[in-house]
mmCIF file of C-alpha atoms in Angstrom:
data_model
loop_
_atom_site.group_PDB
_atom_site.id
_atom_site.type_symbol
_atom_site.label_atom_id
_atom_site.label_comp_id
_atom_site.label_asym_id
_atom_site.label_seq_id
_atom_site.Cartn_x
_atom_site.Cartn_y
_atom_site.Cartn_z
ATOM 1 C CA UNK A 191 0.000 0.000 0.000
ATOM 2 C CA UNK A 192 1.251 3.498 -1.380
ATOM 3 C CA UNK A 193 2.306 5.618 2.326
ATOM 4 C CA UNK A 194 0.791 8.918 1.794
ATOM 5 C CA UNK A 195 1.748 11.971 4.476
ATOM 6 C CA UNK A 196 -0.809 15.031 4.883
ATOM 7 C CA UNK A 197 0.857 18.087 6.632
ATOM 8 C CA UNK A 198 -1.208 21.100 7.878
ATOM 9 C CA UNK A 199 0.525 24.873 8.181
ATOM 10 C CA UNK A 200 1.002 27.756 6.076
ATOM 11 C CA UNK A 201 3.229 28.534 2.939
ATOM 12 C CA UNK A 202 4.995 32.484 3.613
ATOM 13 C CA UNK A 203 7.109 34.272 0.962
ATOM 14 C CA UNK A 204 10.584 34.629 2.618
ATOM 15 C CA UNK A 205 12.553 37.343 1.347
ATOM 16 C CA UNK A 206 16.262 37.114 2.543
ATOM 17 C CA UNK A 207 19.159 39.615 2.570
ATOM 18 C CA UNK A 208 22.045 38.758 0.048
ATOM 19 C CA UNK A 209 25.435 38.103 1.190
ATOM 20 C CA UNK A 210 24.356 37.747 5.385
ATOM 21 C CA UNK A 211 23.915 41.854 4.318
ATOM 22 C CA UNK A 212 21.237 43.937 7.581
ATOM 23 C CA UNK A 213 18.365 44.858 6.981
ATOM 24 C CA UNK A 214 19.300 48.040 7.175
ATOM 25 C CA UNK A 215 21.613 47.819 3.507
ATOM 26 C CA UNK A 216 19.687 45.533 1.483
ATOM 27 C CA UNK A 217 18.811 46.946 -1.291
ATOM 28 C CA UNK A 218 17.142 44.184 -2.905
ATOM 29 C CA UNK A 219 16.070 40.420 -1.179
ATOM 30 C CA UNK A 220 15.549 37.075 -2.939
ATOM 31 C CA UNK A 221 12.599 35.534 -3.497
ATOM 32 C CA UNK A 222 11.392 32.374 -2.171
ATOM 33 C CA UNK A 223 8.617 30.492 -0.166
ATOM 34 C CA UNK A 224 8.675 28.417 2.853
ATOM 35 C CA UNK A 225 7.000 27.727 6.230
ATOM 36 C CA UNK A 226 7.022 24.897 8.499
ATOM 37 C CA UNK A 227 4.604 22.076 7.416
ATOM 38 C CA UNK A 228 5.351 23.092 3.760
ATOM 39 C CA UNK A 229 8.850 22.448 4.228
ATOM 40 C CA UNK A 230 8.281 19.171 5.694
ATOM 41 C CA UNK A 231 5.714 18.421 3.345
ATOM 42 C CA UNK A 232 8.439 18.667 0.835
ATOM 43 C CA UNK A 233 11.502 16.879 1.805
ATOM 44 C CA UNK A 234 9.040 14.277 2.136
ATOM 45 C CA UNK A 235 8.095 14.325 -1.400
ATOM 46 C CA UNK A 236 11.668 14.653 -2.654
ATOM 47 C CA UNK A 237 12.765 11.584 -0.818
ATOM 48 C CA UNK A 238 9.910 10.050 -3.201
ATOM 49 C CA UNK A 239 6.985 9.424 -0.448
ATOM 50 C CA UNK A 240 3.432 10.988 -1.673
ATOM 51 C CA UNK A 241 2.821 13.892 0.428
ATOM 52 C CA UNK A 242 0.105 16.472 0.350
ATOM 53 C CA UNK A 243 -0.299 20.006 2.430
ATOM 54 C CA UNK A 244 -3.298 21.603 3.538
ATOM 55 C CA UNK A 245 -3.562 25.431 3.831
ATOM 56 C CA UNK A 246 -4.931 28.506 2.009
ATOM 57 C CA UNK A 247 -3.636 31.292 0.252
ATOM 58 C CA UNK A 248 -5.163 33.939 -1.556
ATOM 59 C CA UNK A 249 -7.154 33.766 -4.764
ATOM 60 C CA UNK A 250 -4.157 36.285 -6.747
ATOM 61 C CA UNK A 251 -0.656 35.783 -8.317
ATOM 62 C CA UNK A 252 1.270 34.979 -5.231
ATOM 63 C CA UNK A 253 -0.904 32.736 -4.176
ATOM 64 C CA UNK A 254 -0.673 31.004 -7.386
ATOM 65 C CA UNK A 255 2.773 31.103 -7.239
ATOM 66 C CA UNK A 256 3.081 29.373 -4.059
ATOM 67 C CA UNK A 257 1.185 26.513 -5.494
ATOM 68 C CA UNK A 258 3.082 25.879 -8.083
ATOM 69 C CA UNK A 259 6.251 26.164 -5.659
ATOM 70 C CA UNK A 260 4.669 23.542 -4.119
ATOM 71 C CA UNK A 261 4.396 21.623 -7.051
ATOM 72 C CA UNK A 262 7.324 21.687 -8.112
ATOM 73 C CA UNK A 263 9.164 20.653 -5.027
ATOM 74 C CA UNK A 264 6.538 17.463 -5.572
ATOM 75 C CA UNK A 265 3.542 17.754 -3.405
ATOM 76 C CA UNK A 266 0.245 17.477 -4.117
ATOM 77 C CA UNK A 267 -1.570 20.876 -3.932
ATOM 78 C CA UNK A 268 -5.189 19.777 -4.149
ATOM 79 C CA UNK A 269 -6.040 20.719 -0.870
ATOM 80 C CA UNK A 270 -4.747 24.288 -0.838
ATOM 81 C CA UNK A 271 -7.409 26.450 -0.954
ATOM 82 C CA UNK A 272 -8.034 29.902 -2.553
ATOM 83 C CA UNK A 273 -9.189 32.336 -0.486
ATOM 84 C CA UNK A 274 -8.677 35.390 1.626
ATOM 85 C CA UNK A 275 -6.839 38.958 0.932
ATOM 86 C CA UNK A 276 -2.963 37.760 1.754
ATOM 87 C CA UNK A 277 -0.252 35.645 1.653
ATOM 88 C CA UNK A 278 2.022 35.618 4.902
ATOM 89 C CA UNK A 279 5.372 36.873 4.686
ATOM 90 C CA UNK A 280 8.974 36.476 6.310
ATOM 91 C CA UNK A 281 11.734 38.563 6.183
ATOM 92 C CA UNK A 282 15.297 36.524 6.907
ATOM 93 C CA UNK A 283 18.869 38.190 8.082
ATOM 94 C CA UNK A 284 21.342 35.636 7.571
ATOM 95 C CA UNK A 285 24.045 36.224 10.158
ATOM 96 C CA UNK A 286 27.699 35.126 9.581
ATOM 97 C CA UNK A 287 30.703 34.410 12.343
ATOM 98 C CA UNK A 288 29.660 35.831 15.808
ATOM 99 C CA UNK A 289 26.296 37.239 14.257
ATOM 100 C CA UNK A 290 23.180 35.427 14.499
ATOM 101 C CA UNK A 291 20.353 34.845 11.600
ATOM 102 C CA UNK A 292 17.297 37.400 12.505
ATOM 103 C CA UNK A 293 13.891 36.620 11.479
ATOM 104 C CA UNK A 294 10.717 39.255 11.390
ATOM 105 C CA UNK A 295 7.635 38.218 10.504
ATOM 106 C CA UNK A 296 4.479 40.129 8.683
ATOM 107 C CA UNK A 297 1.562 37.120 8.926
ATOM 108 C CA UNK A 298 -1.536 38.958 10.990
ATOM 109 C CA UNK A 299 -4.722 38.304 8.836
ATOM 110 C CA UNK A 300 -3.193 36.052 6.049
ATOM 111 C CA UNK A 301 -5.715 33.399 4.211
ATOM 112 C CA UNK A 302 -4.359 30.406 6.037
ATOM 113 C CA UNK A 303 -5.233 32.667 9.734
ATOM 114 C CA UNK A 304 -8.264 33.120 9.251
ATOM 115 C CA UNK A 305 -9.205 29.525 7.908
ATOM 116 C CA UNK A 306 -12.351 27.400 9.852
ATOM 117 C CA UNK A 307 -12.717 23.412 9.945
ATOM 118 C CA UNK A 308 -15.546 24.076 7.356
ATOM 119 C CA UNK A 309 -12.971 25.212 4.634
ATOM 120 C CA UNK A 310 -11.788 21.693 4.241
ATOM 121 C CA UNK A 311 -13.055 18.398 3.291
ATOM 122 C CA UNK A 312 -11.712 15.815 6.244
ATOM 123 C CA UNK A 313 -13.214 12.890 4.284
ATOM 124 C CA UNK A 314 -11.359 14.071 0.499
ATOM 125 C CA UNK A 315 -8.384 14.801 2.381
ATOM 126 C CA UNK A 316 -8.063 11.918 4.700
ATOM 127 C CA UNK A 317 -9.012 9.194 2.169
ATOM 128 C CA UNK A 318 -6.016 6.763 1.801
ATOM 129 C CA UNK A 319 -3.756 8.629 4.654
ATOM 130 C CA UNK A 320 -1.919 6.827 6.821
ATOM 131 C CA UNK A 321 0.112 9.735 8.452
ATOM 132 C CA UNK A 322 -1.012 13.092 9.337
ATOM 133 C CA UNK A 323 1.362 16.283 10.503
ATOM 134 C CA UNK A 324 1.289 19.572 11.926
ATOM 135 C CA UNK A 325 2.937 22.122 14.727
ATOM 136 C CA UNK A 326 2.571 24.269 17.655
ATOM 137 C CA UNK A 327 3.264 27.230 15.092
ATOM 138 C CA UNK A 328 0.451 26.286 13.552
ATOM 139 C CA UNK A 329 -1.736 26.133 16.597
ATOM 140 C CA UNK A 330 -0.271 29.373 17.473
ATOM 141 C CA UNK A 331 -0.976 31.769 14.858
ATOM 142 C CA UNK A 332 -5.151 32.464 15.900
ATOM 143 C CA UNK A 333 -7.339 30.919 18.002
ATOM 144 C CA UNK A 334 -9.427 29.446 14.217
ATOM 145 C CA UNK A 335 -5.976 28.086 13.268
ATOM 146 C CA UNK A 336 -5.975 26.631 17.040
ATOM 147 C CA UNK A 337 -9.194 25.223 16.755
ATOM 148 C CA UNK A 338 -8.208 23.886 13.241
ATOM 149 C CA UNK A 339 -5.002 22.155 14.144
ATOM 150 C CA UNK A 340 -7.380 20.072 17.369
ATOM 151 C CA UNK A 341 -9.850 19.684 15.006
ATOM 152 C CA UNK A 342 -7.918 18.372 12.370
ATOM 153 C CA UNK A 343 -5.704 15.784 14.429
ATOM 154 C CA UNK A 344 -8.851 14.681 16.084
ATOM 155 C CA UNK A 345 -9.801 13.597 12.502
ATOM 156 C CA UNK A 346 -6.896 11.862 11.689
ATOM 157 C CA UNK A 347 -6.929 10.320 14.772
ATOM 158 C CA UNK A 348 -10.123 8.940 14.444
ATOM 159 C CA UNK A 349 -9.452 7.354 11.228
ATOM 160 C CA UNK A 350 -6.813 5.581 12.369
ATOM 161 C CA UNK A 351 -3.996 7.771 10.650
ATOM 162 C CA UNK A 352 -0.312 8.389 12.648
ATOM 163 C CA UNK A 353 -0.630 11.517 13.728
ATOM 164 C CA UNK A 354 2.773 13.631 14.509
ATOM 165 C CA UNK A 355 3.778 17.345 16.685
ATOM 166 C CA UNK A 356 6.316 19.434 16.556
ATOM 167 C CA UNK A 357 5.863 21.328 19.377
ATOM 168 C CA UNK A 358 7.986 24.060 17.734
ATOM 169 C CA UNK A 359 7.567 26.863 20.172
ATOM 170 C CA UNK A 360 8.367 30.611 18.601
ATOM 171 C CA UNK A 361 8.232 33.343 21.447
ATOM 172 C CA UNK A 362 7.445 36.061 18.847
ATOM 173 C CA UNK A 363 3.740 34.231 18.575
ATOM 174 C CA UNK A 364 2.466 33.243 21.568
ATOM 175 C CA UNK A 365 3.300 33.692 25.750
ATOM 176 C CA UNK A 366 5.278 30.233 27.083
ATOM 177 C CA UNK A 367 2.813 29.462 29.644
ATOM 178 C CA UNK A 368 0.173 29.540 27.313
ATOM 179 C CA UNK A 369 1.880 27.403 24.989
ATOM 180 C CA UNK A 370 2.505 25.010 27.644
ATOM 181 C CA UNK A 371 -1.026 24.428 28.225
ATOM 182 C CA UNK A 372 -2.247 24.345 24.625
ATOM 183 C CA UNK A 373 -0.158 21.965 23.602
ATOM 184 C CA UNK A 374 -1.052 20.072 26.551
ATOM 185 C CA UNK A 375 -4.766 19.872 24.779
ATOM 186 C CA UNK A 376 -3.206 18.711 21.662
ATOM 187 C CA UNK A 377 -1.045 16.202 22.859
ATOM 188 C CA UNK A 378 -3.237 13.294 23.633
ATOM 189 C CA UNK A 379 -4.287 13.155 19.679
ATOM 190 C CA UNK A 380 -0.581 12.528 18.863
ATOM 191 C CA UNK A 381 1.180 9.255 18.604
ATOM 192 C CA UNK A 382 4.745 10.849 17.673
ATOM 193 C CA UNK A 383 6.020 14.366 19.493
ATOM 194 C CA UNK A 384 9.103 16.461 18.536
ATOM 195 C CA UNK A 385 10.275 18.644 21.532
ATOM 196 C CA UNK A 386 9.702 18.710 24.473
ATOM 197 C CA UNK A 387 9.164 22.014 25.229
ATOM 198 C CA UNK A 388 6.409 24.030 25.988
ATOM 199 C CA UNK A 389 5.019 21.342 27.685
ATOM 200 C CA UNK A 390 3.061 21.346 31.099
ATOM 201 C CA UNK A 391 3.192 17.156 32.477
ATOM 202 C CA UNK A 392 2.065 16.874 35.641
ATOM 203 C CA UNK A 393 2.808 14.399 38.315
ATOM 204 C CA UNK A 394 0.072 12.634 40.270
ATOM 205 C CA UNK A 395 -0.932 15.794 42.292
ATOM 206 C CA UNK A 396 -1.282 17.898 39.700
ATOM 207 C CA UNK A 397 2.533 19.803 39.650
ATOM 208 C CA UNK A 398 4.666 20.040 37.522
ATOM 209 C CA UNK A 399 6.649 16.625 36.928
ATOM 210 C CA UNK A 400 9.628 17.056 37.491
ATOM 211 C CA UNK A 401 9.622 20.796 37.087
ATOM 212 C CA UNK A 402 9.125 20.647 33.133
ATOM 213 C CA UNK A 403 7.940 24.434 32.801
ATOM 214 C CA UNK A 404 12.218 24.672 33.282
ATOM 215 C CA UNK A 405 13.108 22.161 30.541
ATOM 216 C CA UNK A 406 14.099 23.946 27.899
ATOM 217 C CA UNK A 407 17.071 23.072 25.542
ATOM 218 C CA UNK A 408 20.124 22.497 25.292
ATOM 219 C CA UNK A 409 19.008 19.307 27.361
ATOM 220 C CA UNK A 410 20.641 17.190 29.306
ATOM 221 C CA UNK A 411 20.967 13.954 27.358
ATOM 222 C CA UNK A 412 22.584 11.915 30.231
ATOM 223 C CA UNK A 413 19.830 12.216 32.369
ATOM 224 C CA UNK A 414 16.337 12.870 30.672
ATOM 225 C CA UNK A 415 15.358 9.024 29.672
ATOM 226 C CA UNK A 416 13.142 9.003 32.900
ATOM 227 C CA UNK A 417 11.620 12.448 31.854
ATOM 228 C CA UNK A 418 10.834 10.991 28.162
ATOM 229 C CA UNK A 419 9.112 8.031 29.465
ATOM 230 C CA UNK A 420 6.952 9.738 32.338
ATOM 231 C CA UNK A 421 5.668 11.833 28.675
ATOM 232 C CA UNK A 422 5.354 8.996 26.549
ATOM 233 C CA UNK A 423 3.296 7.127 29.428
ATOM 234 C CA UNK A 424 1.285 10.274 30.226
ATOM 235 C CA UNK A 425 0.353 11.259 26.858
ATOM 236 C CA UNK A 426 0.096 7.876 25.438
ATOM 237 C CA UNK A 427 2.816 8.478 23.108
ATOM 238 C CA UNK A 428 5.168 5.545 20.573
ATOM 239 C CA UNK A 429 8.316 8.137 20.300
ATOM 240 C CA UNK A 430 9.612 11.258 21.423
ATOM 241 C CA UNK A 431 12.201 12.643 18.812
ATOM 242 C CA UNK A 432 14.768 15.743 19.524
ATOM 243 C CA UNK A 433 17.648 17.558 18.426
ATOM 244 C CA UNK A 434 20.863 18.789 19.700
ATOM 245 C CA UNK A 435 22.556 21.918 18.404
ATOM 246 C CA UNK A 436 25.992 22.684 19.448
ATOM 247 C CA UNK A 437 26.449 26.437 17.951
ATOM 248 C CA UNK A 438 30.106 27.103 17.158
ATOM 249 C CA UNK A 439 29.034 30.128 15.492
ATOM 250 C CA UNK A 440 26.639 31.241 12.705
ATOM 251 C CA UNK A 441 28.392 29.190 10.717
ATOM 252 C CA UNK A 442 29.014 26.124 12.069
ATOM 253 C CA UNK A 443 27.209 23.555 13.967
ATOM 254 C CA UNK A 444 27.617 20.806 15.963
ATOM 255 C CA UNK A 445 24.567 18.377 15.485
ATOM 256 C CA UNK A 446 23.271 15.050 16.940
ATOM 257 C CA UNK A 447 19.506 13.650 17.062
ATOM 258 C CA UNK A 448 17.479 11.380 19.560
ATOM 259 C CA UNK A 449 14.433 9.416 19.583
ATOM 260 C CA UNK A 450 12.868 7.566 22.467
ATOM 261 C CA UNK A 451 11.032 4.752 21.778
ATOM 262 C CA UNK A 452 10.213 1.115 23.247
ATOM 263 C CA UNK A 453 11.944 2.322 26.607
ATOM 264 C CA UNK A 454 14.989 3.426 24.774
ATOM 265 C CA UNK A 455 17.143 6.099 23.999
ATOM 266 C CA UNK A 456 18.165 5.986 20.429
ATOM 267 C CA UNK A 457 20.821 8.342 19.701
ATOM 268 C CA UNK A 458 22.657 9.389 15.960
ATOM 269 C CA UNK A 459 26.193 9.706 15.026
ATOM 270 C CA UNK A 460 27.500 13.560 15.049
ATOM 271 C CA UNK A 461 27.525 15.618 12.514
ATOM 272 C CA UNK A 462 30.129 18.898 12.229
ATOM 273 C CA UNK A 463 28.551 20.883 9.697
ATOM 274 C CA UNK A 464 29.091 24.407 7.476
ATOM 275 C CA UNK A 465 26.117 26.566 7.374
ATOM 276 C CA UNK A 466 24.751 27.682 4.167
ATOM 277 C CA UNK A 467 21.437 28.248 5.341
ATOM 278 C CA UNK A 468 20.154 26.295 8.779
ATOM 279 C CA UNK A 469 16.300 27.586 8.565
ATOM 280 C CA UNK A 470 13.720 24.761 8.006
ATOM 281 C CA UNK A 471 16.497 22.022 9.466
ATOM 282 C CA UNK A 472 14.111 20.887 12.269
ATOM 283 C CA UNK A 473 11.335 20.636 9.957
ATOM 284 C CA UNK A 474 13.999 18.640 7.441
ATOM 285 C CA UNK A 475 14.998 15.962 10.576
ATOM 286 C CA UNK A 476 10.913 15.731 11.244
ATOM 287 C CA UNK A 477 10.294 15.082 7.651
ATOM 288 C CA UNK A 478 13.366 12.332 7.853
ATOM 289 C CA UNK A 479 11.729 10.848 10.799
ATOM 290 C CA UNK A 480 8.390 10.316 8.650
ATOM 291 C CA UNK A 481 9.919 9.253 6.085
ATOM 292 C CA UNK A 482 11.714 6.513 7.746
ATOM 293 C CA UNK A 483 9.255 5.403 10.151
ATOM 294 C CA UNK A 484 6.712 4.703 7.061
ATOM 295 C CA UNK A 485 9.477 3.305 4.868
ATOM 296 C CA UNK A 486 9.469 0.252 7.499
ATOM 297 C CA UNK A 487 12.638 -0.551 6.099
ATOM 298 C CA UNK A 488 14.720 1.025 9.391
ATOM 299 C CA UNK A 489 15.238 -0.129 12.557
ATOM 300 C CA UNK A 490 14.652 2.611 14.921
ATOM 301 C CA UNK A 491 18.478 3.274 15.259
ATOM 302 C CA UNK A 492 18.210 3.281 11.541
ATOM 303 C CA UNK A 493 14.895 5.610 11.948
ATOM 304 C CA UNK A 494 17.149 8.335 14.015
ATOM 305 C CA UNK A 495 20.188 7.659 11.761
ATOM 306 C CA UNK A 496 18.161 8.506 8.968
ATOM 307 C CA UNK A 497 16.706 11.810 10.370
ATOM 308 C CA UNK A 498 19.752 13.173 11.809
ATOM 309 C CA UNK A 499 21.432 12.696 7.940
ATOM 310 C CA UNK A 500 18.607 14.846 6.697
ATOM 311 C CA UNK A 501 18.618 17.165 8.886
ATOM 312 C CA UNK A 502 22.603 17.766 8.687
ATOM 313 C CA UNK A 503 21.897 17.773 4.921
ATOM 314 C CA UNK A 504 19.409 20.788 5.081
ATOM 315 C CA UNK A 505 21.781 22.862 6.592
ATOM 316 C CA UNK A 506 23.823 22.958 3.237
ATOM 317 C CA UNK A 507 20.748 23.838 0.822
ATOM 318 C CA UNK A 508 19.411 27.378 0.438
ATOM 319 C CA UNK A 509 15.837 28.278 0.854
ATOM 320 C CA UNK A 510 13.331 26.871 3.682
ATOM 321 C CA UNK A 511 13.063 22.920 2.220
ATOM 322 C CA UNK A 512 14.723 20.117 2.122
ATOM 323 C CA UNK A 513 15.938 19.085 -1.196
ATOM 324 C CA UNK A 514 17.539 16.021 -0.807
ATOM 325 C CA UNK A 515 17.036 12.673 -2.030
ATOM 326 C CA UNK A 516 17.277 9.245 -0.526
ATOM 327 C CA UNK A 517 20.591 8.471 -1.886
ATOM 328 C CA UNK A 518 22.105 11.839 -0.794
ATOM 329 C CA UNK A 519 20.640 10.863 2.899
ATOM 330 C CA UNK A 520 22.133 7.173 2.360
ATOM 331 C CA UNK A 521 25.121 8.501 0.843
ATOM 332 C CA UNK A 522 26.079 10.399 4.237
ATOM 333 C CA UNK A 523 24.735 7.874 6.863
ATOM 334 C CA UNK A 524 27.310 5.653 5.207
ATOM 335 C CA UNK A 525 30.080 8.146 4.986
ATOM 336 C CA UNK A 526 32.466 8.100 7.768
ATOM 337 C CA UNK A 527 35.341 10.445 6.247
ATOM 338 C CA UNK A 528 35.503 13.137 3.695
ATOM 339 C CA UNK A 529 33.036 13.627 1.085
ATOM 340 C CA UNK A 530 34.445 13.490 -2.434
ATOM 341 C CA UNK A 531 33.084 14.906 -5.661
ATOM 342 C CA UNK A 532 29.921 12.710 -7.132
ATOM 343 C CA UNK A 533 31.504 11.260 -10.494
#
C-alpha cells in the first residue's frame, strides 16, 4: 500500500538579505517560499513518499505562485485552498561568524489565519492517509488556526492515521505558559512528538513533573530518559524525537539527534557541519523521521540515523526545504570520512 503523508501549516514568501547583508543595507532580497509544514511536506516528497499540504492562500498571483512552488518541489496541492486577501510573509537576516540569523515576521490576517474546519473536506483529504502532521506554530498563529489544528488531528486520529507534533515553540507568537497548556490539549491526539518544550506534564498531584515548565534546551541527554518516558506514558505516546545543536558560530554547527522509543534512547552519530542556510532544518529531521518510520525498512536506530542525515543535509541547501534525495541521505549515513566529488 502506497504511504501517503498530509501536513497542515502555512506557505509564507521569505525574502532574505544577500550576502548575510542587515536589513538596514539591502537593497534588494531574494525571493522564495517556505514555512514549516510546507517544508516538511516537501523533503518528504523529494525523498519520493506521496505527500500532500493543507492550507490557504489567496485567490491572486502569489498565491498562485506558491502553489506551483509547491508543485514543483513534488507535493500534491489539491487541498490548498483559494481564499482570503494575503499571503504571509517572512523577512530573513542571515548572520555570519559571531552574528546570528534574525527573522521578522508580517503574517496577521493572512488566508491560512483566518481559515475554519468548514474550509476543508476531512473525508477528500483523509481518504487513503496513513500519516497526518502539523505544529505548535500552527496552533499558534489564531485561536481558528488553534481550533483547526485540534480539530484536524482529532480527525486523523479517528481514522486511524499516525498523527505527529512538533511542538515548535516561537516566542514572537504566543506567551510560554500559554503554549505550555495548549499543547497540553493537543497532545493526547498525537502518537509521535518532537520537543519537548512548551510542555506542562504533571505528576500525580497535579505539579509540575519534574519541574518541566524549566526544561528547555540544550538538554541534558545523560539524564532525561526518565523524563521521556513519564511523557510517553502520560500522553500515550510511541516516540519522542529531539535535536541537539551545538552552535560554534553562525556558521558552524555541531549536530546530533534522539528518539525515544520502546523504553529506549536511540541516539545518531554527530555531525560537524558548514552553514549555508540552517532555517527549516528541524522541519527537514521531522520530515526524515516520517519518512523513515513509514518506509518500514529502518530499525529505529536506523529511523534516528536517517533523520539526523537529513537534517545535517538541510543545513547545506538554500531556501526553507529540504531538497535532498534518498541516496544523498544514504550517501552520508554511510560516509564516515571526507566527502568526495559525485563522479
Amino acid at each position: 500500500m502506497r504511504k501517503k503523508v498530509v501536513t497542515l501549516g502555512e506557505i509564507l514568501i521569505r525574502l532574505t538579505t544577500n550576502d548575510s547583508e542587515r536589513f538596514s543595507q539591502a537593497q534588494k532580497l531574494e525571493v522564495t517560499y517556505g514555512g514549516s509544514e510546507a517544508n516538511i511536506a516537501s523533503t518528504i516528497a523529494h525523498l519520493g513518499m506521496w505527500a500532500s499540504f493543507i492550507t490557504a492562500v489567496p485567490d491572486n498571483e502569489l498565491g498562485n505562485s506558491a502553489i506551483e512552488f509547491m508543485r514543483k518541489n513534488g507535493v500534491h496541492t489539491g487541498y490548498m485552498l483559494r481564499q482570503g486577501d494575503r499571503l504571509g510573509i517572512y523577512f530573513a537576516e542571515k548572520g555570519y561568524s559571531i552574528r546570528p540569523s534574525k527573522i521578522v515576521y508580517d503574517r496577521k490576517n493572512s488566508a491560512f489565519t483566518e481559515s475554519k474546519i468548514d474550509d476543508y473536506d476531512m473525508d477528500l483529504i483523509f481518504e487513503d492517509a496513513n500519516w497526518f502532521h502539523t505544529s505548535g506554530i500552527t496552533a499558534a498563529l489564531s485561536n481558528n488556526l488553534f481550533d483547526l489544528t485540534k480539530a484536524t488531528m482529532q480527525e486523523a486520529k479517528k481514522r486511524g492515521l499516525k498523527v505527529s507534533l512538533d511542538l515548535n515553540y516561537r516566542a514572537s507568537l504566543w506567551d510560554f505558559e500559554v503554549a505550555r497548556e495548549k499543547m497540553a490539549e493537543l497532545l493526547p491526539y498525537a502518537d509521535i512528538c518532537f520537543g519537548i518544550e512548551p510542555l506542562f506534564v504533571p505528576d500525580e498531584d497535579g505539579n509540575d513533573y519534574k519541574d518541566t515548565n524549566n526544561i528547555k534546551r540544550p538538554y541534558d541527554f545523560d539524564n532525561i530518559d526518565d523524563t521521556l518516558e513519564y511523557i510517553c506514558n502520560y500522553y500515550d505516546l510511541e516516540a519522542i524525537a529531539l535535536t541537539k545543536r551545538r552552535v560554534i558560530n553562525a556558521n558552524r554547527n555541531i549536530l546530533q539527534s534522539y528518539m525515544y522509543a520502546n523504553k529506549t534512547l536511540y541516539a545518531s552519530k554527530v555531525f560537524d557541519v558548514d552553514i549555508v542556510d540552517r532555517i527549516g532544518g528541524g522541519d527537514a529531521f521531522a520530515a526524515g523521521l516520517i519518512y523513515a518510520i513509514n518506509s518500514e525498512n529502518y530499525t529505529p536506530k536506523e529511523c534516528v540515523e536517517f533523520a539526523n542525515a537529513t537534517f545535517a543535509l538541510k543545513h547545506t541547501i538554500p531556501g526553507d526545504m529540504g531538497i535532498v534525495t534518498l541516496s544523498d541521505v544514504h550517501q552520508l549515513m554511510n560516509s564516515d570520512e571526507g566527502f568526495d566529488v559525485s563522479r
